[in-house]
Amino acid sequence: MPPKHVEDLFSGAYDDALTPREAERFAAHLRECDACASAYEAFHASVDALRALPAARMPVMVHLPSTPPVAEQRAFPVRLPRAWRPQLRAGFATGIAAAAAVVLVVLAVSHQGGGGTSPGSSTALEAPSSTGGATTTPGCPAPAAASASQQLTSGFDNREVKTEPDRPGQQLVLATASDHYAPGSQVAVYSLLTAPLPAAAAANGTVAPTTSVAAVPCVRVEAASALPSQGGTAPVPAGGRAVFATPAPAAAGSGAGSSIGAGAVPGSPLTPILYFSIPPNTPSGTVLHVVATVPAGYPQPGDPAFSVDLVITVR
Amino acid sequence: MDDEALVERSRHGDRDAFAALVTRYQDELYTMALRLLGTPADAADVVQETFLRAYVKLPELRGASVRAWLYRVAVNCGHDVQRRAVRRPTEPLEDREGNIVELPDPALGPEATALARERAAAVRAALMTLPEVFRIAVVLRDVNDLTYEEMAQSLRIPLGTVRSRLNRGRALLASALRASPAMNTHAHGEG
């Protein structure tokens, strides 16, 4: 098995995307290391095999609406439920966050390379949360409103954005500082929910859409398979995953003398919505999924649920 | 006529211009969806839904690559279709109505054709073992030949994440294929 720093270059080498210096070092290393050369040959062959699959053809005709495309345009396609509007006038960022109060972050664990997961067992990751222990959605902290200028962009190497074409302007973002973490390290998870809201009518009677941003306020963590250093198992509820913790609401980030902010992104104006620690003996290659879901029926009755899936790989 | 011109005409109510976009992209989006989901029926659903969504969302497409935007819509549709159809059993790639979904290479003999089919099935099966995020990265790059920049646009992730997901996905694919008996079988006359 090649060292990770060599294996990390395989894809770039395949695509001729290495810098000249990297390419030179990579070639030199393969000349001296038979195991690495053999592994790269297998890597190359497998990508070649995938690329050799024939293209497929759409077997049925695509049906389009009989109306012209622009006839479907709506000025404000997303309108919040009537029940929310008073709150939104008072402070709509908070209102949006409150509407998403049942958003869940699900931490599912899958380990590459076999071993399998046991649907009948589960285990908790280490959450430095004062709340700890199995809990459910009740008791969520008050939503933390964020200004519209705050974005999950700089400082985040790992970011997932989910948008719905049927809900223009609405997006759910999950982010962490990195997409690779070593066993034992603490991970801070950030989230923003953005939704379009109608602004006050202008003098000419037109109404322009505006956008509010808020931190997703309520999370819980579930684990679907056992990780090392976690011996205990617990009954798995309906849905196949066990809840193990909700994050500490105000403890995140700024608590003086608290170690809880160790995994946070320096300089970020946002407070992480969730911290968790990766168990020390977690095998390299273990993949963690952090999934935030906006429930069905939001913002309009009948809307399907949608979620965003953020992947973290253990080094 | 290029994509941008077709989109512009579509925005002005030209349905035929949008139909031309459908003709241009339906097969590659179908191929992407087929590799992502593994079943022709789901893949066709994804393509249909992608163009329906794109049809009513054309006004939002400003300043972005049409191709990357369509892939973004298709990936989201694929995710939704997969969630809805997660319990649907896998179907063969040849559909039951006799439509040829994937054409065999006529230059190959019967034995080589059988071996190629077996290997292709092994590759498809290996691909389906990848976690979805890695499978998407591999499919966009190695099936649809998107550039890293197009992938970053389509998935709305940084270039560094594109690279790491692609590397990880390809490594997982190689690992899955190493374990596949079909890939270790050699035809007569081969090494």
Coordinates of C-alpha atoms in Angstrom, one line a residue:
Chain A
M1 CA 0.0 0.0 0.0
P2 CA 1.5 3.3 -1.0
P3 CA 2.1 6.1 1.5
K4 CA -0.8 8.5 1.7
H5 CA 1.2 11.5 0.4
V6 CA 1.9 9.4 -2.8
E7 CA -1.6 8.1 -3.1
D8 CA -2.9 11.6 -2.9
L9 CA -1.1 12.4 -6.2
F10 CA -2.7 9.5 -8.1
S11 CA -5.7 11.4 -9.4
G12 CA -3.7 14.5 -10.3
A13 CA -1.2 12.3 -12.1
Y14 CA -3.9 10.5 -14.0
D15 CA -5.4 13.8 -15.2
D16 CA -1.9 15.4 -15.9
A17 CA -2.9 18.0 -13.3
L18 CA 0.2 17.8 -11.2
T19 CA 2.7 20.7 -11.1
P20 CA 5.9 20.0 -13.0
R21 CA 7.7 19.6 -9.7
E22 CA 5.1 17.2 -8.3
A23 CA 5.0 15.2 -11.5
E24 CA 8.8 14.9 -11.5
R25 CA 8.9 13.7 -7.9
F26 CA 6.0 11.4 -8.4
A27 CA 7.6 9.7 -11.4
A28 CA 10.9 9.4 -9.6
H29 CA 9.2 7.8 -6.6
L30 CA 7.4 5.3 -8.8
R31 CA 10.7 4.3 -10.4
E32 CA 12.0 3.4 -7.0
C33 CA 8.9 2.0 -5.3
D34 CA 7.5 -1.1 -6.9
A35 CA 4.5 -1.2 -4.6
C36 CA 3.6 2.4 -5.5
A37 CA 4.0 1.7 -9.2
S38 CA 1.8 -1.3 -9.0
A39 CA -0.9 0.5 -7.0
Y40 CA -0.8 3.4 -9.5
E41 CA -1.1 0.9 -12.4
A42 CA -4.2 -0.6 -10.8
F43 CA -5.6 2.9 -10.1
H44 CA -5.0 3.9 -13.7
A45 CA -6.5 0.7 -15.1
S46 CA -9.7 1.1 -13.1
V47 CA -10.2 4.6 -14.2
D48 CA -9.6 3.5 -17.8
A49 CA -12.1 0.8 -17.3
L50 CA -14.8 3.2 -16.1
R51 CA -14.0 5.6 -18.9
A52 CA -14.4 2.7 -21.4
L53 CA -18.0 2.1 -20.5
P54 CA -20.2 3.0 -23.4
A55 CA -22.3 6.1 -23.4
A56 CA -26.0 5.5 -22.9
R57 CA -28.9 7.0 -24.8
M58 CA -32.0 8.5 -23.2
P59 CA -34.6 5.7 -24.0
V60 CA -37.7 7.8 -23.8
M61 CA -38.7 11.2 -25.0
V62 CA -38.5 14.2 -22.6
H63 CA -41.8 15.8 -22.2
L64 CA -41.9 19.6 -21.8
P65 CA -44.8 21.8 -20.7
S66 CA -46.8 23.2 -23.6
T67 CA -46.4 26.7 -22.3
P68 CA -43.3 28.8 -23.2
P69 CA -40.5 28.7 -20.7
V70 CA -40.9 32.3 -19.5
A71 CA -44.5 31.8 -18.8
E72 CA -43.6 29.8 -15.8
Q73 CA -41.5 32.6 -14.2
R74 CA -42.8 33.8 -10.9
A75 CA -41.6 36.9 -9.1
F76 CA -41.8 35.3 -5.6
P77 CA -42.0 31.6 -6.1
V78 CA -41.5 30.9 -2.4
R79 CA -43.9 32.3 0.0
L80 CA -43.6 31.4 3.6
P81 CA -46.6 30.0 5.4
R82 CA -49.0 32.6 6.7
A83 CA -48.3 31.6 10.2
W84 CA -44.8 32.7 10.0
R85 CA -45.3 36.2 8.5
P86 CA -45.8 38.1 11.7
Q87 CA -42.5 36.7 13.1
L88 CA -40.7 37.5 10.0
R89 CA -41.7 41.1 10.1
A90 CA -40.4 41.3 13.7
G91 CA -37.1 39.7 12.7
F92 CA -37.3 37.4 9.8
A93 CA -33.9 35.8 10.1
T94 CA -34.9 34.5 13.4
G95 CA -38.2 33.4 11.9
I96 CA -36.5 31.4 9.2
A97 CA -34.3 29.8 11.8
A98 CA -37.2 29.0 13.9
A99 CA -39.0 27.5 11.0
A100 CA -36.1 25.1 10.6
A101 CA -36.1 24.2 14.2
V102 CA -36.6 20.6 13.4
V103 CA -33.6 20.5 11.1
L104 CA -31.5 17.6 12.1
V105 CA -27.9 16.8 11.7
V106 CA -27.4 13.2 11.3
L107 CA -24.0 11.7 11.7
A108 CA -23.8 8.4 9.9
V109 CA -20.7 6.5 9.9
S110 CA -19.5 4.1 7.2
H111 CA -16.1 2.6 7.0
Q112 CA -14.6 1.8 3.7
G113 CA -13.0 -1.5 3.2
G114 CA -15.4 -3.9 4.7
G115 CA -16.3 -4.7 8.2
G116 CA -19.8 -4.0 7.5
T117 CA -22.2 -2.2 9.7
S118 CA -24.5 -3.8 12.1
P119 CA -28.1 -2.5 11.9
G120 CA -28.6 -3.8 15.4
S121 CA -25.9 -1.8 17.1
S122 CA -24.9 1.7 17.4
T123 CA -22.5 3.8 19.3
A124 CA -21.9 7.4 20.2
L125 CA -19.2 9.6 19.0
E126 CA -17.6 11.7 21.6
A127 CA -19.4 15.0 21.8
P128 CA -17.9 17.6 24.1
S129 CA -21.4 18.7 24.7
S130 CA -22.7 19.5 28.1
T131 CA -26.0 18.1 27.1
G132 CA -24.6 14.7 26.2
G133 CA -26.6 11.5 26.2
A134 CA -29.5 10.5 24.1
T135 CA -32.0 13.2 23.6
T136 CA -34.6 14.2 21.0
T137 CA -35.5 17.4 19.3
P138 CA -37.2 19.1 22.3
G139 CA -35.0 21.5 24.1
C140 CA -33.4 23.0 21.1
P141 CA -31.6 26.2 21.8
A142 CA -33.1 29.5 20.6
P143 CA -32.1 30.1 17.0
A144 CA -29.1 32.2 16.5
A145 CA -29.8 34.8 13.8
A146 CA -27.0 35.8 11.5
S147 CA -26.8 38.8 9.3
A148 CA -27.2 38.5 5.6
S149 CA -23.6 39.5 5.1
Q150 CA -22.3 36.4 6.8
Q151 CA -21.4 33.6 4.4
L152 CA -19.8 30.2 4.8
T153 CA -17.1 30.8 2.3
S154 CA -13.6 31.8 3.5
G155 CA -11.8 29.5 5.9
F156 CA -13.9 26.5 4.9
D157 CA -12.3 23.9 2.8
N158 CA -15.2 21.5 3.1
R159 CA -18.6 23.0 2.1
E160 CA -21.8 21.5 0.8
V161 CA -24.6 23.6 -0.6
K162 CA -28.0 22.3 -1.3
T163 CA -30.5 24.3 -3.4
E164 CA -33.9 23.4 -4.7
P165 CA -34.7 24.6 -8.2
D166 CA -38.3 24.8 -7.1
R167 CA -37.3 27.1 -4.3
P168 CA -35.2 29.9 -5.8
G169 CA -32.9 31.7 -3.4
Q170 CA -33.2 29.1 -0.8
Q171 CA -30.2 27.1 0.2
L172 CA -28.9 25.1 3.1
V173 CA -25.1 25.1 3.7
L174 CA -23.0 22.8 5.8
A175 CA -19.3 23.4 6.2
T176 CA -16.2 22.4 8.2
A177 CA -12.7 23.8 8.1
S178 CA -11.4 20.7 6.4
D179 CA -12.6 17.5 4.7
H180 CA -10.0 15.4 6.4
Y181 CA -9.5 15.0 10.1
A182 CA -7.2 12.9 12.2
P183 CA -8.6 10.5 14.8
G184 CA -9.0 12.3 18.1
S185 CA -9.5 15.7 16.6
Q186 CA -12.5 17.9 17.2
V187 CA -14.7 18.9 14.3
A188 CA -16.8 22.1 14.3
V189 CA -19.8 22.0 12.0
Y190 CA -21.2 25.3 10.7
S191 CA -24.5 25.7 8.9
L192 CA -26.5 28.5 7.3
L193 CA -30.0 28.4 6.0
T194 CA -30.9 31.0 3.5
A195 CA -34.4 31.7 2.3
P196 CA -36.0 34.4 0.1
L197 CA -38.5 36.7 1.7
P198 CA -40.5 39.5 0.1
A199 CA -39.2 42.9 1.1
A200 CA -41.4 45.9 1.7
A201 CA -42.9 47.3 -1.4
A202 CA -40.9 50.1 -3.0
A203 CA -42.4 53.5 -3.8
N204 CA -43.2 52.5 -7.4
G205 CA -45.1 49.6 -6.2
T206 CA -42.6 46.9 -7.2
V207 CA -41.5 44.4 -4.7
A208 CA -37.9 43.0 -4.7
P209 CA -37.0 39.7 -3.1
T210 CA -34.5 39.8 -0.3
T211 CA -32.7 37.1 1.5
S212 CA -32.4 36.3 5.2
V213 CA -29.7 34.2 6.7
A214 CA -29.8 32.3 9.9
A215 CA -27.8 29.6 11.6
V216 CA -29.7 26.4 11.7
P217 CA -30.5 26.2 15.4
C218 CA -31.3 22.7 16.3
V219 CA -29.2 19.6 15.7
R220 CA -28.8 16.1 17.0
V221 CA -26.3 13.5 16.2
E222 CA -26.9 9.9 15.3
A223 CA -24.4 7.1 14.7
A224 CA -25.2 4.1 12.6
S225 CA -22.2 1.9 13.2
A226 CA -19.7 1.2 15.9
L227 CA -16.4 3.1 16.0
P228 CA -13.4 2.0 17.9
S229 CA -13.0 3.1 21.5
Q230 CA -16.8 3.0 21.9
G231 CA -17.7 -0.3 23.4
G232 CA -21.3 0.3 24.3
T233 CA -24.3 -0.4 22.1
A234 CA -27.7 0.9 22.4
P235 CA -31.1 0.0 21.0
V236 CA -31.6 1.5 17.6
P237 CA -34.9 3.3 17.2
A238 CA -37.1 3.3 14.1
G239 CA -35.1 4.7 11.3
G240 CA -32.1 2.6 12.2
R241 CA -30.0 5.2 13.9
A242 CA -29.5 6.1 17.5
V243 CA -29.5 9.7 18.7
F244 CA -26.6 10.3 21.0
A245 CA -26.4 14.0 21.7
T246 CA -27.6 17.5 20.9
P247 CA -25.0 20.2 20.8
A248 CA -24.5 22.6 23.6
P249 CA -26.2 25.8 22.5
A250 CA -24.3 28.7 23.9
A251 CA -21.2 26.8 24.9
A252 CA -20.0 26.7 21.4
G253 CA -17.3 29.1 20.4
S254 CA -16.8 31.9 22.7
G255 CA -16.9 30.3 26.1
A256 CA -14.0 31.6 28.1
G257 CA -11.5 28.9 29.0
S258 CA -13.6 26.3 27.2
S259 CA -11.9 23.7 25.1
I260 CA -15.1 23.3 23.1
G261 CA -14.1 25.8 20.4
A262 CA -10.9 24.1 19.5
G263 CA -12.1 22.9 16.1
A264 CA -13.7 26.2 15.1
V265 CA -12.6 28.2 12.2
P266 CA -10.6 31.2 13.3
G267 CA -12.1 34.5 12.4
S268 CA -15.4 33.2 11.4
P269 CA -18.3 35.4 12.5
L270 CA -20.5 32.4 12.9
T271 CA -20.8 30.1 15.8
P272 CA -20.5 26.4 15.0
I273 CA -23.8 24.6 15.4
L274 CA -22.2 21.3 16.4
Y275 CA -18.9 20.0 17.7
F276 CA -17.9 16.4 17.9
S277 CA -14.7 14.5 18.4
I278 CA -13.5 11.6 16.3
P279 CA -12.7 8.6 18.4
P280 CA -8.9 8.2 18.7
N281 CA -8.7 4.7 17.1
T282 CA -10.9 5.4 14.1
P283 CA -9.4 3.7 11.1
S284 CA -8.0 5.8 8.3
G285 CA -10.5 6.1 5.5
T286 CA -13.6 6.1 7.7
V287 CA -16.2 8.3 6.1
L288 CA -18.5 10.4 8.2
H289 CA -21.6 12.0 6.8
V290 CA -23.1 15.0 8.4
V291 CA -26.6 15.4 7.0
A292 CA -28.9 18.4 7.7
T293 CA -32.5 18.0 6.6
V294 CA -35.1 20.6 6.1
P295 CA -38.4 18.8 6.8
A296 CA -41.2 18.3 4.4
G297 CA -43.8 21.0 4.3
Y298 CA -41.3 23.9 4.6
P299 CA -41.7 26.6 3.6
Q300 CA -44.9 25.6 1.8
P301 CA -47.2 22.7 2.6
G302 CA -46.5 19.9 0.2
D303 CA -42.9 20.8 -0.3
P304 CA -40.7 17.7 -0.1
A305 CA -37.9 17.4 2.5
F306 CA -34.5 18.3 1.3
S307 CA -31.1 17.8 2.8
V308 CA -27.4 18.5 2.4
D309 CA -24.8 15.9 3.0
L310 CA -21.3 16.9 4.2
V311 CA -18.6 14.3 4.0
I312 CA -15.6 14.1 6.3
T313 CA -12.9 11.5 5.9
V314 CA -10.7 10.3 8.7
R315 CA -7.0 10.5 7.9
Chain B
M1 CA -26.2 27.8 -32.1
D2 CA -24.3 27.8 -28.7
D3 CA -25.9 27.1 -25.3
E4 CA -26.1 30.7 -24.3
A5 CA -27.9 31.7 -27.4
L6 CA -30.4 28.9 -27.0
V7 CA -31.0 29.9 -23.4
E8 CA -31.5 33.5 -24.4
R9 CA -34.1 32.5 -27.0
S10 CA -35.7 30.2 -24.5
R11 CA -36.0 33.1 -22.1
H12 CA -37.9 35.0 -24.7
G13 CA -40.5 32.2 -25.0
D14 CA -38.9 30.1 -27.7
R15 CA -39.9 26.6 -26.8
D16 CA -38.0 25.1 -29.7
A17 CA -34.8 26.6 -28.5
F18 CA -35.2 24.9 -25.2
A19 CA -36.0 21.6 -27.0
A20 CA -32.7 22.0 -28.8
L21 CA -31.0 22.1 -25.4
V22 CA -32.8 19.0 -24.4
T23 CA -31.6 17.2 -27.5
R24 CA -28.1 18.4 -26.9
Y25 CA -27.8 17.3 -23.3
Q26 CA -30.3 14.5 -22.7
D27 CA -28.0 11.6 -23.5
E28 CA -25.1 12.8 -21.4
L29 CA -27.3 13.6 -18.5
Y30 CA -29.0 10.2 -18.9
T31 CA -25.6 8.5 -18.9
M32 CA -24.6 10.4 -15.8
A33 CA -27.8 9.5 -14.0
L34 CA -27.5 5.9 -15.1
R35 CA -24.0 5.6 -13.6
L36 CA -25.1 7.4 -10.4
L37 CA -28.3 5.4 -9.8
G38 CA -27.7 2.2 -11.7
T39 CA -31.3 1.8 -13.0
P40 CA -32.6 3.0 -16.4
A41 CA -36.0 3.9 -15.1
D42 CA -34.6 6.1 -12.3
A43 CA -32.1 7.6 -14.7
A44 CA -34.8 8.5 -17.2
D45 CA -36.8 10.0 -14.3
V46 CA -33.8 12.2 -13.4
V47 CA -33.5 13.5 -17.0
Q48 CA -37.2 14.2 -17.3
E49 CA -37.2 16.0 -13.9
T50 CA -34.0 17.9 -14.7
F51 CA -35.4 19.5 -17.8
L52 CA -38.7 20.3 -16.2
R53 CA -37.0 22.1 -13.4
A54 CA -34.6 23.8 -15.8
Y55 CA -37.6 24.8 -18.0
V56 CA -39.2 26.9 -15.2
K57 CA -35.9 28.1 -13.7
L58 CA -34.3 29.5 -16.8
P59 CA -34.6 33.1 -15.5
E60 CA -32.2 32.2 -12.7
L61 CA -29.5 31.1 -15.1
R62 CA -27.3 34.2 -15.4
G63 CA -23.6 34.2 -15.7
A64 CA -23.1 30.5 -15.2
S65 CA -22.2 27.8 -17.6
V66 CA -25.3 26.2 -19.0
R67 CA -23.7 22.8 -18.9
A68 CA -22.6 23.1 -15.3
W69 CA -26.0 24.4 -14.3
L70 CA -27.8 21.5 -15.9
Y71 CA -25.5 19.1 -14.2
R72 CA -26.1 20.8 -10.9
V73 CA -29.9 20.4 -11.4
A74 CA -29.4 16.8 -12.5
V75 CA -27.3 15.9 -9.5
N76 CA -29.9 17.4 -7.2
C77 CA -32.7 15.5 -9.1
G78 CA -30.6 12.3 -8.9
H79 CA -30.3 12.7 -5.2
D80 CA -34.0 13.2 -4.8
V81 CA -34.9 10.3 -7.1
Q82 CA -32.5 8.1 -5.3
R83 CA -34.0 8.9 -2.0
R84 CA -37.5 8.2 -3.3
A85 CA -36.5 5.0 -5.1
V86 CA -34.0 3.7 -2.5
R87 CA -35.9 0.5 -2.1
R88 CA -36.4 -0.2 -5.8
P89 CA -34.5 -3.3 -6.9
T90 CA -31.7 -3.0 -9.4
E91 CA -32.8 -3.6 -13.0
P92 CA -30.7 -4.8 -15.9
L93 CA -29.3 -2.1 -18.1
E94 CA -31.1 -3.5 -21.1
D95 CA -34.7 -2.4 -20.7
R96 CA -37.6 -4.6 -21.1
E97 CA -39.1 -2.9 -24.1
G98 CA -36.1 -3.9 -26.1
N99 CA -34.6 -0.4 -26.3
I100 CA -30.9 -0.7 -26.6
V101 CA -29.5 1.3 -23.7
E102 CA -25.9 0.5 -24.2
L103 CA -24.5 -0.6 -27.6
P104 CA -22.0 -3.5 -27.8
D105 CA -18.9 -2.9 -29.9
P106 CA -19.5 -4.7 -33.2
A107 CA -15.7 -5.1 -33.7
L108 CA -15.4 -7.6 -30.9
G109 CA -16.0 -11.3 -31.3
P110 CA -18.5 -13.3 -29.2
E111 CA -16.0 -14.3 -26.5
A112 CA -14.5 -10.9 -26.2
T113 CA -17.9 -9.3 -26.2
A114 CA -19.0 -11.6 -23.4
L115 CA -15.8 -10.7 -21.4
A116 CA -16.3 -7.0 -22.1
R117 CA -19.8 -7.2 -20.9
E118 CA -18.7 -9.0 -17.7
R119 CA -16.1 -6.4 -17.1
A120 CA -18.4 -3.6 -17.7
A121 CA -20.9 -5.1 -15.3
A122 CA -18.0 -5.4 -12.7
V123 CA -17.1 -1.7 -13.2
R124 CA -20.8 -0.6 -12.8
A125 CA -21.1 -2.8 -9.7
A126 CA -17.9 -1.4 -8.2
L127 CA -19.1 2.1 -8.9
M128 CA -22.3 1.5 -7.0
T129 CA -20.3 0.6 -3.9
L130 CA -18.9 4.1 -3.6
P131 CA -20.5 6.5 -1.2
E132 CA -22.7 8.9 -3.1
V133 CA -20.5 12.0 -2.8
F134 CA -17.5 10.1 -4.2
R135 CA -19.5 8.4 -6.9
I136 CA -20.8 11.8 -8.1
A137 CA -17.3 13.1 -8.3
V138 CA -16.0 10.1 -10.2
V139 CA -19.0 10.0 -12.6
L140 CA -18.8 13.7 -13.4
R141 CA -15.2 13.5 -14.2
D142 CA -14.7 10.0 -15.7
V143 CA -18.1 9.4 -17.3
N144 CA -19.1 12.9 -18.4
D145 CA -15.6 14.4 -18.6
L146 CA -16.4 17.6 -16.7
T147 CA -13.4 19.8 -15.9
Y148 CA -12.5 20.4 -12.3
E149 CA -13.9 23.9 -12.6
E150 CA -17.2 22.6 -14.1
M151 CA -17.4 20.1 -11.2
A152 CA -16.8 22.8 -8.7
Q153 CA -19.6 24.9 -10.3
S154 CA -22.0 22.0 -10.5
L155 CA -21.4 20.8 -7.0
R156 CA -20.8 24.2 -5.5
I157 CA -17.7 23.0 -3.7
P158 CA -14.1 24.4 -3.7
L159 CA -11.6 23.0 -6.2
G160 CA -9.6 21.4 -3.4
T161 CA -12.6 19.4 -2.4
V162 CA -13.2 18.4 -6.0
R163 CA -9.7 17.0 -6.2
S164 CA -9.8 15.2 -2.8
R165 CA -13.2 13.6 -3.6
L166 CA -12.1 12.6 -7.0
N167 CA -8.9 11.0 -5.7
R168 CA -10.8 9.3 -2.9
G169 CA -13.5 8.0 -5.2
R170 CA -11.1 6.7 -7.8
A171 CA -9.1 5.0 -5.1
L172 CA -12.2 3.3 -3.8
L173 CA -13.2 2.2 -7.3
A174 CA -9.7 0.7 -7.8
S175 CA -10.0 -1.1 -4.5
A176 CA -13.4 -2.5 -5.4
L177 CA -12.3 -3.6 -8.8
R178 CA -9.2 -5.3 -7.4
A179 CA -11.6 -7.6 -5.5
S180 CA -13.7 -8.3 -8.6
P181 CA -13.1 -11.7 -10.2
A182 CA -14.2 -10.4 -13.6
M183 CA -11.3 -8.0 -13.7
N184 CA -8.8 -10.7 -13.1
T185 CA -10.1 -12.9 -15.9
H186 CA -8.1 -12.7 -19.2
A187 CA -9.4 -13.5 -22.6
H188 CA -7.5 -15.9 -24.8
G189 CA -4.7 -14.2 -26.5
E190 CA -4.4 -11.6 -23.8
G191 CA -1.4 -11.4 -21.4

